[in-house]
Tab-separated table of C-alpha atoms in Angstrom:
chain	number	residue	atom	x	y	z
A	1063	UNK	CA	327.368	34.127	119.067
A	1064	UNK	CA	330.627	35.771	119.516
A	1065	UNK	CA	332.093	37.204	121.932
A	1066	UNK	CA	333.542	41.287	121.482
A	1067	UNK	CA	337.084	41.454	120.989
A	1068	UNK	CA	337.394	45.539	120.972
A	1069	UNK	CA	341.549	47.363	121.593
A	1070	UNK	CA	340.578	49.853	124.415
A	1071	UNK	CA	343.039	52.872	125.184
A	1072	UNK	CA	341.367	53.975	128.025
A	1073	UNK	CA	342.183	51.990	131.538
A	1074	UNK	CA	338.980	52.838	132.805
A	1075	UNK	CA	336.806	51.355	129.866
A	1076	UNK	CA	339.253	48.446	129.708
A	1077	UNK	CA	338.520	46.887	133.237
A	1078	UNK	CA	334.569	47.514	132.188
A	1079	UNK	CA	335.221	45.747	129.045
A	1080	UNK	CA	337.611	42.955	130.571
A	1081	UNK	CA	335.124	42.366	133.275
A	1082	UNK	CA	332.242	42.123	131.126
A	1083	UNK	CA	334.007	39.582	128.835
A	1084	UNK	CA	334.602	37.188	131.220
A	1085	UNK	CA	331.295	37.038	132.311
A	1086	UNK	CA	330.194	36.351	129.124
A	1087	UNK	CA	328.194	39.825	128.741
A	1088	UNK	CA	329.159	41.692	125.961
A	1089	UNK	CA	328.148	39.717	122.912
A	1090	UNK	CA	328.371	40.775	119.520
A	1091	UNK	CA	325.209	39.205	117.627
A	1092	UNK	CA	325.714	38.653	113.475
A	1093	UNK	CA	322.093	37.976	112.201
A	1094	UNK	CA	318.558	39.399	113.491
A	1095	UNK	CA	317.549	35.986	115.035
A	1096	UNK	CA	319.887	35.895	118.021
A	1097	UNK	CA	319.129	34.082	120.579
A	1098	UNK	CA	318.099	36.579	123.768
A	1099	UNK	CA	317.513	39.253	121.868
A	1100	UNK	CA	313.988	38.731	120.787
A	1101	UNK	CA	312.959	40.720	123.064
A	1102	UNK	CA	313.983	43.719	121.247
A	1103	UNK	CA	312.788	42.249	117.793
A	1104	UNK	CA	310.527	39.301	117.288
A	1105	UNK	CA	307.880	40.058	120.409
A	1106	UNK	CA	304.964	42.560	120.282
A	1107	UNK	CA	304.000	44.957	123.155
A	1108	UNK	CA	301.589	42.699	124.209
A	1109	UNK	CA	303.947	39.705	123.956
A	1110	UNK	CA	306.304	41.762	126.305
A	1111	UNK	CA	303.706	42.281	128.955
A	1112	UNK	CA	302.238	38.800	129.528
A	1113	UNK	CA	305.563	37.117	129.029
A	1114	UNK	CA	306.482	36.146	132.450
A	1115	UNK	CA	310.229	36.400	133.716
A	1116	UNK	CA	309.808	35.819	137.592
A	1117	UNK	CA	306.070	36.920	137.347
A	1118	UNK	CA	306.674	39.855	135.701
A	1119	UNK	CA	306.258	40.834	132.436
A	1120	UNK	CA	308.788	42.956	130.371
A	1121	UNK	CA	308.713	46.522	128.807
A	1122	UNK	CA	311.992	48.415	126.659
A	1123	UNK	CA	313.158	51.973	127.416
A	1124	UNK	CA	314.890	53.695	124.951
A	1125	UNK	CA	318.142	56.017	124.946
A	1126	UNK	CA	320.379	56.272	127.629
A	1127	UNK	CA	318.833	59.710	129.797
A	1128	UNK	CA	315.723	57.022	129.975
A	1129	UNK	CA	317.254	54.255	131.083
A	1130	UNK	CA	318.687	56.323	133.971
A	1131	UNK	CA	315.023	57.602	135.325
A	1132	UNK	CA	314.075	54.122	135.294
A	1133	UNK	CA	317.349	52.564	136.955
A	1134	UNK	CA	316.805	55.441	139.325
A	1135	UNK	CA	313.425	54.641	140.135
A	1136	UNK	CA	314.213	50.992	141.113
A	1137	UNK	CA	313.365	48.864	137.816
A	1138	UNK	CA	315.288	46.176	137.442
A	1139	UNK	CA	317.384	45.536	133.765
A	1140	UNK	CA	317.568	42.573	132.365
A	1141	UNK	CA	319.800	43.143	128.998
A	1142	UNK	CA	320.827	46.069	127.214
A	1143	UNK	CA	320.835	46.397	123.432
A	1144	UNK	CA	323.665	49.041	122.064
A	1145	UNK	CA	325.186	50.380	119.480
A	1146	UNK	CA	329.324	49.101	119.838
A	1147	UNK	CA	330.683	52.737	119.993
A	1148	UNK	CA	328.139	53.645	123.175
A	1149	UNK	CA	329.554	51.028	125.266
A	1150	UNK	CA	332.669	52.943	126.209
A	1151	UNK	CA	330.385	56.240	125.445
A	1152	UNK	CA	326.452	57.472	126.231
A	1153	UNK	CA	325.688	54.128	127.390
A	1154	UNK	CA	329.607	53.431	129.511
A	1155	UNK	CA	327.985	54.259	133.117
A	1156	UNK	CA	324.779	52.246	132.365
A	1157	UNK	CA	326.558	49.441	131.510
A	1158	UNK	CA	328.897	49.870	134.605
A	1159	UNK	CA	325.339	50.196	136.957
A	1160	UNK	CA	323.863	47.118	135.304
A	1161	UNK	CA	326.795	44.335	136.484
A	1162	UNK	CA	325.577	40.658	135.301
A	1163	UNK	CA	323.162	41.938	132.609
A	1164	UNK	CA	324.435	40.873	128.442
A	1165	UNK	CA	324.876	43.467	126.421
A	1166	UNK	CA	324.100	42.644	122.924
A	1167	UNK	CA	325.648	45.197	120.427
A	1168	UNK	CA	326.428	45.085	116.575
A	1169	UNK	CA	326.554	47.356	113.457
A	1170	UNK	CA	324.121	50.261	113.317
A	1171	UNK	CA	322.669	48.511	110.331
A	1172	UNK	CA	322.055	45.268	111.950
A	1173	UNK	CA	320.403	46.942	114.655
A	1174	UNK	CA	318.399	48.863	112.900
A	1175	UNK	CA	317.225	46.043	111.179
A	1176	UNK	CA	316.780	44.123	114.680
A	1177	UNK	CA	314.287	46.651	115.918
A	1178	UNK	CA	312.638	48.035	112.646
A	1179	UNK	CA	314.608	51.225	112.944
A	1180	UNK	CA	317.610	53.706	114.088
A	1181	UNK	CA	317.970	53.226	117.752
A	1182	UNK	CA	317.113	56.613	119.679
A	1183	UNK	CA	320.703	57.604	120.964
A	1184	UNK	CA	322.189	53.714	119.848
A	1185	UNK	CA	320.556	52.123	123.503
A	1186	UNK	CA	317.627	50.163	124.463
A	1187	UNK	CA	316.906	48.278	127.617
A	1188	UNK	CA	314.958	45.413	128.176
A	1189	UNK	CA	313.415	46.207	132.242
A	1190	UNK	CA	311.292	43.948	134.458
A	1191	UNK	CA	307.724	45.328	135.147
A	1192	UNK	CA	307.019	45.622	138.879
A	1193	UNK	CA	304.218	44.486	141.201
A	1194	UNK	CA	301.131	46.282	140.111
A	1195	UNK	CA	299.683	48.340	142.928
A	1196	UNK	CA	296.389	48.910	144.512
A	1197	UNK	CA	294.655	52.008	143.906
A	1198	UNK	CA	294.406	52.747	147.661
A	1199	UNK	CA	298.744	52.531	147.397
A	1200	UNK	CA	298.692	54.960	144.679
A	1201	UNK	CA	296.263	57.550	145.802
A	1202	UNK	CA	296.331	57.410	149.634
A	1203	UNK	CA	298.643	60.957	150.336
A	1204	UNK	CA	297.739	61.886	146.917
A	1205	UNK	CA	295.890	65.308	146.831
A	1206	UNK	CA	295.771	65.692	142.991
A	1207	UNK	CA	295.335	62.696	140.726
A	1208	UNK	CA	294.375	62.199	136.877
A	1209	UNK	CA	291.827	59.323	135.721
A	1210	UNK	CA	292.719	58.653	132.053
A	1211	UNK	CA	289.500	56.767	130.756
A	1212	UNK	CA	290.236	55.162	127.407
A	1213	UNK	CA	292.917	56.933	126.148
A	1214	UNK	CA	294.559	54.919	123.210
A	1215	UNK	CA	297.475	56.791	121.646
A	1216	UNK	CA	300.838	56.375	122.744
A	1217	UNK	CA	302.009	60.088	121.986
A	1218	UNK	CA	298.789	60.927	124.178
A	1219	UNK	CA	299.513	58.846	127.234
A	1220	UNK	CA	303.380	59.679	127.287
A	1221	UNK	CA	302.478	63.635	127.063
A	1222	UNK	CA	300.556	63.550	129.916
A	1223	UNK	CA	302.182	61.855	132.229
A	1224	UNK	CA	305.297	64.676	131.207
A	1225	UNK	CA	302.886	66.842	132.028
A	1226	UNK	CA	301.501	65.316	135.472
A	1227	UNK	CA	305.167	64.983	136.757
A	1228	UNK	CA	305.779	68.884	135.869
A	1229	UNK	CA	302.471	70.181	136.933
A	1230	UNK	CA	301.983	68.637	140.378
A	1231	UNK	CA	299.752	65.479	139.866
A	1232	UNK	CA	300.615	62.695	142.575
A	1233	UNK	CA	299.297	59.884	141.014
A	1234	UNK	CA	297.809	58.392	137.787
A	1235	UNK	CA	294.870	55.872	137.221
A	1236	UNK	CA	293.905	54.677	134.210
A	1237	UNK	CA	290.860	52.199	133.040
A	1238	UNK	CA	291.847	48.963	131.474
A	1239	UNK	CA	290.860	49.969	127.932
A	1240	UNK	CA	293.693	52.466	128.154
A	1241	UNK	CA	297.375	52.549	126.586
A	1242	UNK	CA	299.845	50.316	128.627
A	1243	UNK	CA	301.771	53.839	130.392
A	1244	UNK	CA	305.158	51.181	129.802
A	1245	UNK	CA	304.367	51.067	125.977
A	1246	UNK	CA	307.673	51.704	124.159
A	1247	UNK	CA	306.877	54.875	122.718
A	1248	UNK	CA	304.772	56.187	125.744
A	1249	UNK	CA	307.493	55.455	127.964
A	1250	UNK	CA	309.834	57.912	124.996
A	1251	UNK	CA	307.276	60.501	125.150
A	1252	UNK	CA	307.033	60.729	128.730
A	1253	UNK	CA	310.756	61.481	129.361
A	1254	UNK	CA	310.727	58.568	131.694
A	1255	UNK	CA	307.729	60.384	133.564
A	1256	UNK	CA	305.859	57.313	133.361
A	1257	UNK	CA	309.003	56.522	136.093
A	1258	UNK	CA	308.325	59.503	138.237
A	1259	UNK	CA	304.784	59.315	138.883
A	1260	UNK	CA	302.959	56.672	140.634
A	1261	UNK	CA	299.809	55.483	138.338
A	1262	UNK	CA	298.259	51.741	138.406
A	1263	UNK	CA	294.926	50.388	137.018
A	1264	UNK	CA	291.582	51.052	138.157
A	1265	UNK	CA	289.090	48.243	137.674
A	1266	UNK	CA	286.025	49.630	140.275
A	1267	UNK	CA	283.516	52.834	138.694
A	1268	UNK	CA	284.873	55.620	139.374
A	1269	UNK	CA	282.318	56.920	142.173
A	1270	UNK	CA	284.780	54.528	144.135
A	1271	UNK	CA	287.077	57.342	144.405
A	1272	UNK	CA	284.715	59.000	146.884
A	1273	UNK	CA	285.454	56.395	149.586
A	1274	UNK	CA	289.222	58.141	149.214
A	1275	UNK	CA	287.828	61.378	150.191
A	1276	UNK	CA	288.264	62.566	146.211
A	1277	UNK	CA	285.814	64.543	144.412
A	1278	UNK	CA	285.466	63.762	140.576
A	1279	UNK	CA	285.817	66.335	137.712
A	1280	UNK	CA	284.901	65.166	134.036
A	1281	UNK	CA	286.594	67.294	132.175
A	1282	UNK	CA	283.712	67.567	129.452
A	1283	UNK	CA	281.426	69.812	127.406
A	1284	UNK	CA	278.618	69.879	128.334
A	1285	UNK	CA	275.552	72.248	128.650
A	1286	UNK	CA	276.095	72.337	132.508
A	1287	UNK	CA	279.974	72.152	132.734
A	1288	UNK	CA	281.509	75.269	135.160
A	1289	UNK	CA	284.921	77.031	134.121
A	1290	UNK	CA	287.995	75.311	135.173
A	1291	UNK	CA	288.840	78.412	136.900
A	1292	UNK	CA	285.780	77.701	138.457
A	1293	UNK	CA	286.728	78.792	142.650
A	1294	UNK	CA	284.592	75.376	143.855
A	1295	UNK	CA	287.518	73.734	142.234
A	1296	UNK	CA	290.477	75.268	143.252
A	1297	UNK	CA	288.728	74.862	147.215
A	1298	UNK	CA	288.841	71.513	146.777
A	1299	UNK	CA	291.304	69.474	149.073
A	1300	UNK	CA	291.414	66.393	147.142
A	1301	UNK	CA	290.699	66.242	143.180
A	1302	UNK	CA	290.463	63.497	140.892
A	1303	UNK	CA	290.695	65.046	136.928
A	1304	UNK	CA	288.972	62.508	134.473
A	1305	UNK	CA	290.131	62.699	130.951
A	1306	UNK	CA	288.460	61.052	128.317
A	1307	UNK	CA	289.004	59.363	124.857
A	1308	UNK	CA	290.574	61.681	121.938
A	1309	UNK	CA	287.602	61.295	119.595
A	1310	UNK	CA	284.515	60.205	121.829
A	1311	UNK	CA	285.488	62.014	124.776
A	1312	UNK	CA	284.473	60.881	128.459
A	1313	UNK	CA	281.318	57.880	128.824
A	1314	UNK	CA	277.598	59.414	129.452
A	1315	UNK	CA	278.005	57.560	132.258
A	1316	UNK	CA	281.198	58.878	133.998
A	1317	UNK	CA	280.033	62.206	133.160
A	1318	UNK	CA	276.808	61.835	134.871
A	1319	UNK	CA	278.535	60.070	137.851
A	1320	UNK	CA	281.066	62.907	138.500
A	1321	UNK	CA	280.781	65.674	141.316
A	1322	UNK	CA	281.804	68.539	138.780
A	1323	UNK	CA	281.764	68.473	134.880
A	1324	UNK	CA	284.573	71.206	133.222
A	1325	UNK	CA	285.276	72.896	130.359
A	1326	UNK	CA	288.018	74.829	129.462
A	1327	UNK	CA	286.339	78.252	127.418
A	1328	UNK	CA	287.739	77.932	123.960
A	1329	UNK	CA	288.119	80.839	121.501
A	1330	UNK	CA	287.337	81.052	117.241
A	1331	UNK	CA	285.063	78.479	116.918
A	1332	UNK	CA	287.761	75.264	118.484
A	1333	UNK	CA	285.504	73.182	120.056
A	1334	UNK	CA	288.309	71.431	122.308
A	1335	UNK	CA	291.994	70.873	122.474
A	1336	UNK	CA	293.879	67.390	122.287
A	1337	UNK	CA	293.359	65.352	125.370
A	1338	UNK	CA	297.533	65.919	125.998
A	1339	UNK	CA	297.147	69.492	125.834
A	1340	UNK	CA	293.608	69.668	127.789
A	1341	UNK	CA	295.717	67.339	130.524
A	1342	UNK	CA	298.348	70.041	130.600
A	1343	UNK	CA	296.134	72.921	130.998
A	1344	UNK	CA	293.816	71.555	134.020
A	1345	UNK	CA	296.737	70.324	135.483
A	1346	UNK	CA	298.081	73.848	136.113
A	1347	UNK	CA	294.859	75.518	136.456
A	1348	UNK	CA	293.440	73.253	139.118
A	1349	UNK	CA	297.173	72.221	140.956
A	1350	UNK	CA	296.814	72.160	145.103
A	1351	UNK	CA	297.398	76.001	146.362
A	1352	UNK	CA	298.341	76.968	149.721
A	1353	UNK	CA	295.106	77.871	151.755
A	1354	UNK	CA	296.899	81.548	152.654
């Protein structure tokens, strides 16, 4: 482990650099197995979530827009992985906001070969995972929610919560057998929505959601599903959307428990959209309106 010896011409990068040196932050690593950077190599998603740093676990955000939705939102970094030349360029005011924190940085190569490929905009951060909250924290002003029920794929889950954070949704639950919203790519997809939203686990059947003063909509097909333009809906003061799986859909079950079941009419024979895209559309169509 060495320590980044780098000529600086500009006086404002120079007291960054000089005060990151002597705190021992800025450390230029020379083979894959560094230690304190297996974090962004050697551990798995899962490894990253149950490893506990202060009883937390651990997740990565990539590129430096990211980084700043999560800093904003109150997530605490604990080191910073980055190309040289971003130090004292896309990544200069990150590093500045994140005093104390190593930054490990190297050739483009050797980075690449650190995290099994090109870093997205030459930054990654390694962030502590909050307290998880109780449903009754998430959804207690909430008017609009979503219910994502055993949705699997990354792309999926990062798409819509971009799409609850645009459309109006306050809050995000999601059953256990779900993707982890802080998964690497999720968290890419998303734009950092998975930042701007508040979501947590739900562990209780979903009927629970009554005792919040929430109806239920499966969002379904099914030979006595309504319209999602459907006015019963749009009336409703408090909603709770439930999406279901991409292949299986929704759980006999859940559909059979929920207050409304909803399709959204399809044209030319398409029997259904992608559960992103379904998200997106009953998101607008069923968003809180003014009563007048």
């Amino acid at each position: 482990m060495t320590i980044l010896k780098k000529k600086c011409y500009f006086c404002s990068w120079k007291q960054i650099y000089s005060e990151a040196v002597r705190a021992d932050r800025i450390v230029r690593i020379s083979s894959i197995d560094e230690p304190g950077a297996d974090v962004f190599s050697s551990l798995t998603e899962a490894q990253l979530r149950s490893r506990k740093e202060a009883e937390q676990g651990i997740f990565i955000v990539e590129s430096p827009k990211v980084i700043r939705v999560a800093l904003d939102a109150g997530f605490e970094p604990l080191s910073i992985l980055c190309e040289e030349k971003h130090i004292s360029g896309d990544a200069r005011d990150i590093v500045e906001r994140c005093a104390g924190v190593p930054v490990y940085t190297g050739s483009r190569e050797l980075l690449a070969s650190l995290t099994g490929y090109k870093l997205t905009r030459g930054v990654l951060c390694a962030m502590r995972r909050k307290r998880e909250k109780s449903v009754s924290e998430v959804v207690g002003d909430a008017s609009r929610i979503v219910v994502i029920d055993g949705v699997v794929d990354t792309t999926n889950i990062g798409a819509i919560f971009r799409s609850a954070a645009a459309l109006g949704v306050d809050a995000v639950l999601l059953t256990r057998n779900s993707c982890d919203p802080l998964n690497r790519r999720a968290i890419r997809v998303s734009m950092g929505s998975v930042f701007l939203v508040p979501w947590t686990w739900i562990d209780e059947p979903l009927s629970t959601l009554h005792a919040y003063g929430f109806s239920t909509a499966a969002m379904a097909l099914t030979d006595n599903s309504i319209g999602i333009d459907h006015p019963v809906l749009r009336s409703t003061a408090k909603l709770a959307v439930i999406m279901g799986t991409e292949g299986d859909g929704l759980p006999p079950e859940t559909i059979a428990s929920s207050d409304y079941v909803v399709r959204i009419p399809m044209s030319h024979g398409v029997d259904s959209l992608n559960v992103a895209a379904a998200a997106a559309v009953a998101f607008w169509e069923l968003r809180a309106r003014p009563c007048c």
